[in-house]
Structures are given as C-alpha cells and as structure tokens.
PDB file of C-alpha atoms in Angstrom:
ATOM      1  CA  MET A   1     -21.377 121.843-115.020  1.00  0.00           C
ATOM      2  CA  THR A   2     -21.380 118.320-113.632  1.00  0.00           C
ATOM      3  CA  SER A   3     -20.428 116.910-117.032  1.00  0.00           C
ATOM      4  CA  ARG A   4     -17.088 118.679-116.797  1.00  0.00           C
ATOM      5  CA  LEU A   5     -16.250 117.402-113.308  1.00  0.00           C
ATOM      6  CA  PRO A   6     -15.029 113.892-114.168  1.00  0.00           C
ATOM      7  CA  SER A   7     -12.518 115.145-116.727  1.00  0.00           C
ATOM      8  CA  LYS A   8     -11.144 117.708-114.269  1.00  0.00           C
ATOM      9  CA  ILE A   9     -10.713 115.191-111.458  1.00  0.00           C
ATOM     10  CA  ASN A  10      -9.221 112.698-113.891  1.00  0.00           C
ATOM     11  CA  GLN A  11      -6.540 115.237-114.751  1.00  0.00           C
ATOM     12  CA  VAL A  12      -5.835 115.719-111.033  1.00  0.00           C
ATOM     13  CA  LEU A  13      -5.614 111.972-110.491  1.00  0.00           C
ATOM     14  CA  GLN A  14      -3.072 111.640-113.297  1.00  0.00           C
ATOM     15  CA  GLU A  15      -0.768 114.171-111.588  1.00  0.00           C
ATOM     16  CA  TRP A  16      -1.371 112.872-108.067  1.00  0.00           C
ATOM     17  CA  PRO A  17       0.975 110.064-106.910  1.00  0.00           C
ATOM     18  CA  LYS A  18      -0.793 107.238-105.151  1.00  0.00           C
ATOM     19  CA  GLY A  19      -0.062 106.971-101.446  1.00  0.00           C
ATOM     20  CA  THR A  20       0.211 110.737-100.942  1.00  0.00           C
ATOM     21  CA  VAL A  21      -1.981 113.523 -99.584  1.00  0.00           C
ATOM     22  CA  ALA A  22      -3.496 116.181-101.840  1.00  0.00           C
ATOM     23  CA  THR A  23      -3.764 119.586-100.172  1.00  0.00           C
ATOM     24  CA  GLN A  24      -6.476 122.093-100.990  1.00  0.00           C
ATOM     25  CA  THR A  25      -3.752 124.528-102.078  1.00  0.00           C
ATOM     26  CA  TRP A  26      -2.558 122.052-104.704  1.00  0.00           C
ATOM     27  CA  LEU A  27      -6.101 121.214-105.816  1.00  0.00           C
ATOM     28  CA  THR A  28      -7.026 124.885-106.148  1.00  0.00           C
ATOM     29  CA  GLU A  29      -4.033 125.452-108.419  1.00  0.00           C
ATOM     30  CA  ARG A  30      -5.537 122.774-110.676  1.00  0.00           C
ATOM     31  CA  GLY A  31      -9.009 124.265-110.765  1.00  0.00           C
ATOM     32  CA  VAL A  32     -10.580 122.236-107.961  1.00  0.00           C
ATOM     33  CA  SER A  33     -11.994 124.704-105.439  1.00  0.00           C
ATOM     34  CA  ARG A  34     -12.855 123.764-101.875  1.00  0.00           C
ATOM     35  CA  LYS A  35     -16.523 123.600-102.828  1.00  0.00           C
ATOM     36  CA  LEU A  36     -15.715 121.369-105.762  1.00  0.00           C
ATOM     37  CA  ALA A  37     -13.470 119.184-103.590  1.00  0.00           C
ATOM     38  CA  ASN A  38     -16.361 118.714-101.161  1.00  0.00           C
ATOM     39  CA  TRP A  39     -18.548 117.700-104.105  1.00  0.00           C
ATOM     40  CA  HIS A  40     -15.941 115.090-105.095  1.00  0.00           C
ATOM     41  CA  VAL A  41     -15.884 113.746-101.531  1.00  0.00           C
ATOM     42  CA  GLY A  42     -19.620 113.224-101.761  1.00  0.00           C
ATOM     43  CA  SER A  43     -19.301 111.612-105.185  1.00  0.00           C
ATOM     44  CA  GLY A  44     -16.596 109.208-104.003  1.00  0.00           C
ATOM     45  CA  TRP A  45     -13.671 110.627-106.022  1.00  0.00           C
ATOM     46  CA  LEU A  46     -11.919 111.996-102.918  1.00  0.00           C
ATOM     47  CA  ALA A  47     -11.761 111.070 -99.237  1.00  0.00           C
ATOM     48  CA  ARG A  48     -11.266 113.682 -96.545  1.00  0.00           C
ATOM     49  CA  PHE A  49      -7.970 113.308 -94.633  1.00  0.00           C
ATOM     50  CA  GLY A  50      -8.184 116.424 -92.492  1.00  0.00           C
ATOM     51  CA  ASN A  51      -8.786 120.134 -92.832  1.00  0.00           C
ATOM     52  CA  ARG A  52      -7.820 121.110 -96.398  1.00  0.00           C
ATOM     53  CA  ALA A  53      -6.334 117.674 -97.055  1.00  0.00           C
ATOM     54  CA  TYR A  54      -7.583 114.711 -99.086  1.00  0.00           C
ATOM     55  CA  ILE A  55      -6.542 111.235-100.147  1.00  0.00           C
ATOM     56  CA  ARG A  56      -7.758 108.816-102.763  1.00  0.00           C
ATOM     57  CA  PRO A  57     -10.565 106.587-101.436  1.00  0.00           C
ATOM     58  CA  GLU A  58      -9.273 103.290-100.009  1.00  0.00           C
ATOM     59  CA  ASN A  59      -5.691 104.560-100.396  1.00  0.00           C
ATOM     60  CA  ASN A  60      -3.259 103.823 -97.556  1.00  0.00           C
ATOM     61  CA  VAL A  61      -1.133 106.867 -96.764  1.00  0.00           C
ATOM     62  CA  ASP A  62       1.713 106.831 -94.245  1.00  0.00           C
ATOM     63  CA  TRP A  63       3.846 109.716 -92.946  1.00  0.00           C
ATOM     64  CA  ARG A  64       5.947 109.706 -96.110  1.00  0.00           C
ATOM     65  CA  GLY A  65       2.887 110.493 -98.223  1.00  0.00           C
ATOM     66  CA  GLY A  66       2.042 113.335 -95.872  1.00  0.00           C
ATOM     67  CA  LEU A  67       5.581 114.693 -95.941  1.00  0.00           C
ATOM     68  CA  TYR A  68       5.531 114.565 -99.747  1.00  0.00           C
ATOM     69  CA  ALA A  69       2.570 116.960 -99.743  1.00  0.00           C
ATOM     70  CA  LEU A  70       4.340 119.373 -97.384  1.00  0.00           C
ATOM     71  CA  GLN A  71       7.416 119.440 -99.604  1.00  0.00           C
ATOM     72  CA  ALA A  72       6.010 119.206-103.119  1.00  0.00           C
ATOM     73  CA  GLN A  73       2.721 121.079-102.671  1.00  0.00           C
ATOM     74  CA  LEU A  74       3.179 123.523 -99.784  1.00  0.00           C
ATOM     75  CA  ASN A  75       6.875 124.346-100.342  1.00  0.00           C
ATOM     76  CA  LYS A  76       7.806 123.631 -96.730  1.00  0.00           C
ATOM     77  CA  THR A  77      11.493 123.197 -95.898  1.00  0.00           C
ATOM     78  CA  VAL A  78      10.712 120.269 -93.594  1.00  0.00           C
ATOM     79  CA  HIS A  79      12.673 117.114 -94.393  1.00  0.00           C
ATOM     80  CA  VAL A  80      13.840 113.872 -92.835  1.00  0.00           C
ATOM     81  CA  GLY A  81      16.965 114.781 -90.914  1.00  0.00           C
ATOM     82  CA  ALA A  82      19.478 113.977 -88.200  1.00  0.00           C
ATOM     83  CA  LEU A  83      19.467 110.390 -86.903  1.00  0.00           C
ATOM     84  CA  SER A  84      16.462 109.387 -89.026  1.00  0.00           C
ATOM     85  CA  SER A  85      18.280 110.346 -92.203  1.00  0.00           C
ATOM     86  CA  LEU A  86      21.384 108.440 -91.110  1.00  0.00           C
ATOM     87  CA  GLU A  87      19.202 105.406 -90.441  1.00  0.00           C
ATOM     88  CA  LEU A  88      17.732 105.626 -93.927  1.00  0.00           C
ATOM     89  CA  HIS A  89      21.268 105.911 -95.298  1.00  0.00           C
ATOM     90  CA  GLY A  90      22.021 102.712 -93.376  1.00  0.00           C
ATOM     91  CA  ARG A  91      24.661 104.431 -91.232  1.00  0.00           C
ATOM     92  CA  ALA A  92      23.056 104.624 -87.770  1.00  0.00           C
ATOM     93  CA  HIS A  93      23.907 102.486 -84.773  1.00  0.00           C
ATOM     94  CA  PHE A  94      21.552 101.309 -82.052  1.00  0.00           C
ATOM     95  CA  VAL A  95      18.428 101.529 -84.224  1.00  0.00           C
ATOM     96  CA  PRO A  96      15.460 101.124 -81.839  1.00  0.00           C
ATOM     97  CA  LEU A  97      13.259  98.090 -82.243  1.00  0.00           C
ATOM     98  CA  GLY A  98       9.472  98.110 -82.186  1.00  0.00           C
ATOM     99  CA  ALA A  99       6.552  98.836 -84.470  1.00  0.00           C
ATOM    100  CA  ARG A 100       6.325 102.555 -83.678  1.00  0.00           C
ATOM    101  CA  LYS A 101       9.390 104.041 -85.312  1.00  0.00           C
ATOM    102  CA  SER A 102      10.693 107.478 -84.341  1.00  0.00           C
ATOM    103  CA  ILE A 103      11.167 109.908 -87.217  1.00  0.00           C
ATOM    104  CA  ILE A 104      12.998 113.227 -86.878  1.00  0.00           C
ATOM    105  CA  LEU A 105      11.767 115.991 -89.163  1.00  0.00           C
ATOM    106  CA  ILE A 106      13.703 119.240 -89.453  1.00  0.00           C
ATOM    107  CA  SER A 107      12.790 122.577 -91.027  1.00  0.00           C
ATOM    108  CA  ASP A 108      15.420 125.014 -92.248  1.00  0.00           C
ATOM    109  CA  ARG A 109      13.297 127.994 -91.244  1.00  0.00           C
ATOM    110  CA  THR A 110      10.626 128.752 -88.676  1.00  0.00           C
ATOM    111  CA  GLU A 111       7.477 127.160 -90.044  1.00  0.00           C
ATOM    112  CA  GLN A 112       4.415 125.460 -88.653  1.00  0.00           C
ATOM    113  CA  LEU A 113       3.161 122.228 -90.131  1.00  0.00           C
ATOM    114  CA  PRO A 114      -0.572 121.988 -90.896  1.00  0.00           C
ATOM    115  CA  ILE A 115      -2.904 120.501 -88.311  1.00  0.00           C
ATOM    116  CA  TRP A 116      -3.847 117.576 -90.521  1.00  0.00           C
ATOM    117  CA  PHE A 117      -0.217 116.463 -90.511  1.00  0.00           C
ATOM    118  CA  ARG A 118       0.549 117.212 -86.851  1.00  0.00           C
ATOM    119  CA  GLN A 119      -2.557 115.572 -85.424  1.00  0.00           C
ATOM    120  CA  HIS A 120      -2.894 112.523 -87.664  1.00  0.00           C
ATOM    121  CA  PRO A 121      -2.270 109.213 -85.836  1.00  0.00           C
ATOM    122  CA  TRP A 122       0.649 108.103 -87.999  1.00  0.00           C
ATOM    123  CA  ARG A 123       2.136 104.683 -87.354  1.00  0.00           C
ATOM    124  CA  ALA A 124       5.356 106.428 -86.367  1.00  0.00           C
ATOM    125  CA  SER A 125       6.377 108.875 -83.693  1.00  0.00           C
ATOM    126  CA  LEU A 126       7.212 112.130 -85.471  1.00  0.00           C
ATOM    127  CA  SER A 127       9.193 114.955 -83.894  1.00  0.00           C
ATOM    128  CA  HIS A 128       9.583 118.272 -85.672  1.00  0.00           C
ATOM    129  CA  HIS A 129      12.384 120.789 -85.067  1.00  0.00           C
ATOM    130  CA  CYS A 130      13.013 124.190 -86.639  1.00  0.00           C
ATOM    131  CA  ALA A 131      16.796 124.186 -86.699  1.00  0.00           C
ATOM    132  CA  MET A 132      17.781 127.101 -88.975  1.00  0.00           C
ATOM    133  CA  LEU A 133      21.275 125.643 -88.796  1.00  0.00           C
ATOM    134  CA  PHE A 134      22.746 126.842 -92.104  1.00  0.00           C
ATOM    135  CA  ASN A 135      22.924 130.177 -93.892  1.00  0.00           C
ATOM    136  CA  SER A 136      22.869 128.349 -97.218  1.00  0.00           C
ATOM    137  CA  LEU A 137      22.810 124.760 -98.414  1.00  0.00           C
ATOM    138  CA  PRO A 138      24.675 123.163-101.302  1.00  0.00           C
ATOM    139  CA  GLU A 139      22.546 121.024-103.577  1.00  0.00           C
ATOM    140  CA  ALA A 140      24.530 117.958-102.528  1.00  0.00           C
ATOM    141  CA  ALA A 141      23.342 118.389 -98.918  1.00  0.00           C
ATOM    142  CA  THR A 142      19.903 117.074 -99.885  1.00  0.00           C
ATOM    143  CA  THR A 143      19.086 113.631-101.194  1.00  0.00           C
ATOM    144  CA  ARG A 144      15.881 111.933-102.309  1.00  0.00           C
ATOM    145  CA  LEU A 145      14.311 108.886-100.727  1.00  0.00           C
ATOM    146  CA  LYS A 146      12.399 106.822-103.267  1.00  0.00           C
ATOM    147  CA  CYS A 147       9.054 105.619-102.009  1.00  0.00           C
ATOM    148  CA  ASP A 148       6.433 103.678-103.959  1.00  0.00           C
ATOM    149  CA  GLY A 149       5.706 106.067-106.824  1.00  0.00           C
ATOM    150  CA  PHE A 150       7.010 109.283-105.275  1.00  0.00           C
ATOM    151  CA  GLU A 151      10.078 110.758-103.578  1.00  0.00           C
ATOM    152  CA  ILE A 152      10.676 112.734-100.399  1.00  0.00           C
ATOM    153  CA  LEU A 153      13.640 114.906 -99.478  1.00  0.00           C
ATOM    154  CA  MET A 154      16.043 114.109 -96.679  1.00  0.00           C
ATOM    155  CA  SER A 155      19.436 115.274 -95.482  1.00  0.00           C
ATOM    156  CA  SER A 156      22.635 113.905 -96.900  1.00  0.00           C
ATOM    157  CA  ALA A 157      24.807 112.079 -94.368  1.00  0.00           C
ATOM    158  CA  GLU A 158      27.076 115.141 -94.035  1.00  0.00           C
ATOM    159  CA  ARG A 159      24.161 117.392 -93.179  1.00  0.00           C
ATOM    160  CA  ALA A 160      22.407 114.781 -91.014  1.00  0.00           C
ATOM    161  CA  ILE A 161      25.309 114.287 -88.617  1.00  0.00           C
ATOM    162  CA  MET A 162      25.539 118.059 -88.084  1.00  0.00           C
ATOM    163  CA  GLU A 163      21.803 118.181 -87.418  1.00  0.00           C
ATOM    164  CA  GLN A 164      22.174 115.359 -84.910  1.00  0.00           C
ATOM    165  CA  ILE A 165      24.949 117.238 -83.104  1.00  0.00           C
ATOM    166  CA  HIS A 166      22.688 120.290 -82.992  1.00  0.00           C
ATOM    167  CA  LEU A 167      19.910 118.267 -81.345  1.00  0.00           C
ATOM    168  CA  SER A 168      22.211 116.625 -78.791  1.00  0.00           C
ATOM    169  CA  ARG A 169      21.704 117.971 -75.265  1.00  0.00           C
ATOM    170  CA  GLN A 170      22.712 115.278 -72.785  1.00  0.00           C
ATOM    171  CA  ASN A 171      26.002 113.420 -72.359  1.00  0.00           C
ATOM    172  CA  HIS A 172      24.524 110.192 -73.700  1.00  0.00           C
ATOM    173  CA  ASP A 173      23.451 112.102 -76.841  1.00  0.00           C
ATOM    174  CA  ILE A 174      27.013 113.342 -77.303  1.00  0.00           C
ATOM    175  CA  ASP A 175      28.430 109.849 -76.790  1.00  0.00           C
ATOM    176  CA  HIS A 176      26.018 108.504 -79.381  1.00  0.00           C
ATOM    177  CA  VAL A 177      26.787 111.156 -81.989  1.00  0.00           C
ATOM    178  CA  HIS A 178      30.530 110.551 -81.552  1.00  0.00           C
ATOM    179  CA  GLU A 179      29.904 106.839 -82.113  1.00  0.00           C
ATOM    180  CA  LEU A 180      27.945 107.714 -85.249  1.00  0.00           C
ATOM    181  CA  MET A 181      30.831 109.841 -86.513  1.00  0.00           C
ATOM    182  CA  ARG A 182      33.221 106.919 -86.261  1.00  0.00           C
ATOM    183  CA  GLY A 183      31.217 105.131 -88.937  1.00  0.00           C
ATOM    184  CA  LEU A 184      31.203 108.049 -91.385  1.00  0.00           C
ATOM    185  CA  GLY A 185      34.474 107.506 -93.172  1.00  0.00           C
ATOM    186  CA  PHE A 186      32.717 107.971 -96.525  1.00  0.00           C
ATOM    187  CA  LEU A 187      31.717 111.644 -96.120  1.00  0.00           C
ATOM    188  CA  ARG A 188      32.513 113.976 -99.011  1.00  0.00           C
ATOM    189  CA  PRO A 189      35.004 116.649 -97.902  1.00  0.00           C
ATOM    190  CA  VAL A 190      33.727 119.231-100.412  1.00  0.00           C
ATOM    191  CA  VAL A 191      30.197 118.958 -99.001  1.00  0.00           C
ATOM    192  CA  VAL A 192      31.474 118.945 -95.426  1.00  0.00           C
ATOM    193  CA  GLN A 193      33.516 122.094 -96.100  1.00  0.00           C
ATOM    194  CA  GLU A 194      30.574 123.971 -97.595  1.00  0.00           C
ATOM    195  CA  LEU A 195      28.272 122.994 -94.749  1.00  0.00           C
ATOM    196  CA  LEU A 196      30.744 123.916 -92.027  1.00  0.00           C
ATOM    197  CA  GLU A 197      31.368 127.317 -93.600  1.00  0.00           C
ATOM    198  CA  ALA A 198      27.610 127.927 -93.802  1.00  0.00           C
ATOM    199  CA  CYS A 199      26.816 126.532 -90.336  1.00  0.00           C
ATOM    200  CA  ARG A 200      25.560 129.041 -87.780  1.00  0.00           C
ATOM    201  CA  SER A 201      26.343 126.964 -84.684  1.00  0.00           C
ATOM    202  CA  VAL A 202      29.806 127.200 -83.129  1.00  0.00           C
ATOM    203  CA  LYS A 203      28.957 124.182 -80.984  1.00  0.00           C
ATOM    204  CA  VAL A 204      28.167 122.051 -84.024  1.00  0.00           C
ATOM    205  CA  LYS A 205      31.279 123.100 -85.931  1.00  0.00           C
ATOM    206  CA  ARG A 206      33.699 122.582 -83.062  1.00  0.00           C
ATOM    207  CA  PHE A 207      32.331 119.221 -81.998  1.00  0.00           C
ATOM    208  CA  PHE A 208      32.064 117.988 -85.575  1.00  0.00           C
ATOM    209  CA  LEU A 209      35.717 118.821 -86.234  1.00  0.00           C
ATOM    210  CA  TRP A 210      36.891 117.317 -82.948  1.00  0.00           C
ATOM    211  CA  SER A 211      34.885 114.121 -83.498  1.00  0.00           C
ATOM    212  CA  ALA A 212      36.016 113.762 -87.121  1.00  0.00           C
ATOM    213  CA  GLU A 213      39.664 114.320 -86.257  1.00  0.00           C
ATOM    214  CA  THR A 214      39.679 111.871 -83.340  1.00  0.00           C
ATOM    215  CA  SER A 215      37.917 109.327 -85.567  1.00  0.00           C
ATOM    216  CA  HIS A 216      40.932 109.577 -87.936  1.00  0.00           C
ATOM    217  CA  HIS A 217      38.887 109.904 -91.106  1.00  0.00           C
ATOM    218  CA  VAL A 218      40.929 110.391 -94.260  1.00  0.00           C
ATOM    219  CA  TRP A 219      38.557 113.077 -95.554  1.00  0.00           C
ATOM    220  CA  PHE A 220      39.271 115.247 -92.502  1.00  0.00           C
ATOM    221  CA  GLU A 221      42.756 116.019 -93.838  1.00  0.00           C
ATOM    222  CA  ARG A 222      41.180 117.586 -96.934  1.00  0.00           C
ATOM    223  CA  LEU A 223      39.272 120.210 -94.954  1.00  0.00           C
ATOM    224  CA  ASN A 224      40.455 123.814 -94.764  1.00  0.00           C
ATOM    225  CA  VAL A 225      39.690 124.558 -91.125  1.00  0.00           C
ATOM    226  CA  SER A 226      41.086 128.099 -91.411  1.00  0.00           C
ATOM    227  CA  ARG A 227      38.020 129.040 -93.503  1.00  0.00           C
ATOM    228  CA  ILE A 228      35.583 127.879 -90.798  1.00  0.00           C
ATOM    229  CA  ALA A 229      34.564 130.469 -88.182  1.00  0.00           C
ATOM    230  CA  LEU A 230      34.868 128.784 -84.779  1.00  0.00           C
ATOM    231  CA  GLY A 231      34.138 131.740 -82.522  1.00  0.00           C
ATOM    232  CA  SER A 232      36.010 132.570 -79.321  1.00  0.00           C
ATOM    233  CA  GLY A 233      36.088 131.331 -75.753  1.00  0.00           C
ATOM    234  CA  LYS A 234      35.495 127.901 -74.262  1.00  0.00           C
ATOM    235  CA  ARG A 235      32.227 126.005 -74.668  1.00  0.00           C
ATOM    236  CA  GLN A 236      30.795 123.285 -72.464  1.00  0.00           C
ATOM    237  CA  ILE A 237      29.350 120.571 -74.628  1.00  0.00           C
ATOM    238  CA  TYR A 238      29.928 117.492 -72.475  1.00  0.00           C
ATOM    239  CA  LYS A 239      28.969 118.035 -68.827  1.00  0.00           C
ATOM    240  CA  GLN A 240      31.868 117.307 -66.453  1.00  0.00           C
ATOM    241  CA  GLY A 241      33.892 116.282 -69.479  1.00  0.00           C
ATOM    242  CA  GLN A 242      37.465 117.008 -70.456  1.00  0.00           C
ATOM    243  CA  LEU A 243      38.733 120.116 -72.164  1.00  0.00           C
ATOM    244  CA  ASP A 244      40.085 119.782 -75.667  1.00  0.00           C
ATOM    245  CA  HIS A 245      42.479 122.740 -75.991  1.00  0.00           C
ATOM    246  CA  LYS A 246      42.498 122.762 -79.793  1.00  0.00           C
ATOM    247  CA  TYR A 247      38.741 123.234 -80.197  1.00  0.00           C
ATOM    248  CA  ARG A 248      38.116 124.677 -76.707  1.00  0.00           C
ATOM    249  CA  ILE A 249      35.181 122.418 -75.899  1.00  0.00           C
ATOM    250  CA  THR A 250      34.478 119.847 -73.225  1.00  0.00           C
ATOM    251  CA  VAL A 251      34.356 116.355 -74.701  1.00  0.00           C
ATOM    252  CA  PRO A 252      33.832 112.782 -73.472  1.00  0.00           C
ATOM    253  CA  PRO A 253      36.743 111.519 -71.342  1.00  0.00           C
ATOM    254  CA  GLN A 254      39.830 110.878 -73.463  1.00  0.00           C
ATOM    255  CA  GLU A 255      43.300 109.726 -72.487  1.00  0.00           C
ATOM    256  CA  GLY A 256      45.746 112.601 -72.184  1.00  0.00           C
ATOM    257  CA  LEU A 257      43.137 115.315 -71.676  1.00  0.00           C
ATOM    258  CA  PRO A 258      42.704 117.073 -68.295  1.00  0.00           C
ATOM    259  CA  ASP A 259      39.379 116.892 -66.485  1.00  0.00           C
ATOM    260  CA  VAL A 260      37.438 120.151 -66.406  1.00  0.00           C
TER     261      VAL A 260
END
C-alpha cells in the first residue's frame, strides 16, 4: 500500500497550485481520504492548515490562496467585491494606508465559510457579506485576478459599485460611493443594463442611476431606464438629505433641490 502513496500524492501536487489551500473535499475527489491525508502530514508531504484543510510544507499562503480553495474546490459564490474589487481595478479613492488591508468578500447566496478560513489569522482584515443582490449575473460581471500561479474571481467594476452602494449605510458611505461613481466613466452600458435589470434592491438601482446621471457619464445615455423596475414611493437613502424628485430618494445636498 505504501508504495502507491508517493505516486498518488505526486499527482495531487501536479494539480495543486502553489500558494493555495487544499481542502479535504478536493483531496477526496482525487483519491486521498482523510486517513491518507493524515498519513501524508506525518510523512511530510502535507502540512495541516486547519480542520479539513492543508497546505504544502513551508508554503506561504495568504487570503487569496484560501479564497481560491473556496471558489475552485468548494464551489462557493464568495468573491472579492465592492470597494475591494474597485481598488484592485485601480478605481478606488481614499485607499487606506497600513499593513493590515481590509478586504470585502461577498457571496451571492446565503453560505457559511469554513472555520479554517474564518478563523485563520490572515495578514488582512476580511469581512464577509451575503448580499444576494442579483437574480442572475452576466458572465461579464465577473473578472479574474491573476495571482502567482492561480486566479481568483472578483466583481467587475459595474457589479462592484452596485455592491458598494448596497453596503452603504451612513451618510459618509453614501458620499464616498458617489465620489467613486464620478471616476467610473469607463463602465460598459450593456453590463450595467443587465445588472440593473437583475438587481433586487430598489435602493441600489435608484441611487446608482441618480449618481451616474449627476456624474454626467456618457454611457448613462445608452441605458434604457424604462426596463429597470424602480418600485414605488419615496426612499430615504441620505439622512436629512435632499429629495430628488426624478428617482424619489434623498441624496447628498445638491443645488436646486429642496431639503427634506
């Protein structure tokens, strides 16, 4: 039996990108049971990373290598989203300084991340949100971030700004997201249209349209707003803000708008 072990683990190592986590689920699919994985830990082929999670011995793994395992091995919908995705696209303002970077992870359905990922002391501050923001997603709403030998999924800029609006709760969050929108003159109207039609949040759709229109982006004129369900009634988005009569939301103070 032991004579067959090296060849089996060698096959696993060939399929396993360096710098990433290997989950027990993924190993089992390749013929390495939990008992066999424990044997390989003892023999020095694997190093334990957490419950049902392993890394290569002496291999440095950061949060990206952990996220890769969630996406590629466990079929989680979690991805880099919102402000973090915009930062990685090079489109965010006011990027915080410091060694401990904040990373926003978003899932498109209700799902719990494994303990080994949630409790590991990553050199980044990770926050995870289950947004369930869209009924469906066009392929162009997801992009790939190339790491060293592997890729992870993250939101396109069009999707990321909508996610950031969804996460905004306080007035300073709204001010920030409007400032972000002003720098997004490159968005693709076809992708924006599909996302807005599939978006479940009236708040996100109304504020996105208001912010895009007041930012005077050329792509805004190519949207068909009549196909986007905007709900009924007024919505308070900006506390003690001003009412925009077209989109029926309160917004940051603007000239020519009445105070609410």
